[in-house]
């Protein structure tokens, strides 16, 4: 069933309210101590392309906006390369609170926060999910029962996989996390090339 723009907005607000009060999370106390915010997501609730990263960093937790630090600059540049900006897509993460010291999200945290992401996918009903990094790649390929063995991101990036969501078929495009371009400038070219795959869904 597809929702009206108003219904989508209301449902996203409910998710935000639940996250604000998500005392069950091991990251909740750390959030309060640091005056951080949960990062729900940003962009169009009617987007055809949804980007899913890992977890907020410091900048994101301070502002409640996904990908607003250095990795975000890379993401903006990639979007621009295919004539998109943030308001054309929806950007979120699997884990909605910042893990301390930017450590990787734990399997328990992924499991705990995943129902929020699943609900967001059902609200937005994207045609394409572009995963950013290995954690979201593995999670989404499994969630949507994509008919592929899960290999390394080095083997899967930039390719298209077909998945089944409750509302229909979704194409999954695994991408490297934008931070790879910060550690190794050469990877920027690979990211730029991989983003070209998304062009036909714009
Ligand atoms: N890295 C992520 O995976 N997500 C963000 O929102 C920021 C950095």
Short mmCIF file of C-alpha atoms and ligand atoms in Angstrom, two decimals, residues 39 52-58 60-61 65-69 71-72 91-95 132 177-179, ligand 1:
data_model
loop_
_atom_site.label_atom_id
_atom_site.label_comp_id
_atom_site.label_asym_id
_atom_site.label_seq_id
_atom_site.Cartn_x
_atom_site.Cartn_y
_atom_site.Cartn_z
CA UNK A 39 19.90 10.69 13.15
CA UNK A 52 21.98 3.58 3.53
CA UNK A 53 25.20 4.14 5.48
CA UNK A 54 26.44 2.66 8.73
CA UNK A 55 26.01 4.94 11.72
CA UNK A 56 26.29 8.65 12.51
CA UNK A 57 29.67 10.17 13.33
CA UNK A 58 30.25 13.15 15.64
CA UNK A 60 25.95 13.89 12.41
CA UNK A 61 25.08 13.21 16.06
CA UNK A 65 21.78 15.16 9.85
CA UNK A 66 23.25 12.11 8.08
CA UNK A 67 26.53 12.45 6.20
CA UNK A 68 27.18 16.09 7.04
CA UNK A 69 30.94 15.75 7.73
CA UNK A 71 32.27 11.71 4.11
CA UNK A 72 29.14 13.73 3.42
CA UNK A 91 19.82 9.25 3.01
CA UNK A 92 19.93 7.30 6.25
CA UNK A 93 21.95 4.73 8.23
CA UNK A 94 21.30 1.32 9.76
CA UNK A 95 22.24 2.45 13.27
CA UNK A 132 27.32 2.65 1.53
CA UNK A 177 31.51 3.91 1.90
CA UNK A 178 32.38 7.51 0.86
CA UNK A 179 35.06 7.58 3.58
N1 LIG B 1 29.22 7.61 8.05
C1 LIG B 1 28.04 6.94 7.98
O1 LIG B 1 28.01 5.73 7.73
N2 LIG B 1 26.93 7.63 8.17
C2 LIG B 1 26.89 8.94 8.41
O2 LIG B 1 25.81 9.50 8.56
C3 LIG B 1 28.13 9.62 8.48
C4 LIG B 1 29.27 8.94 8.29
#
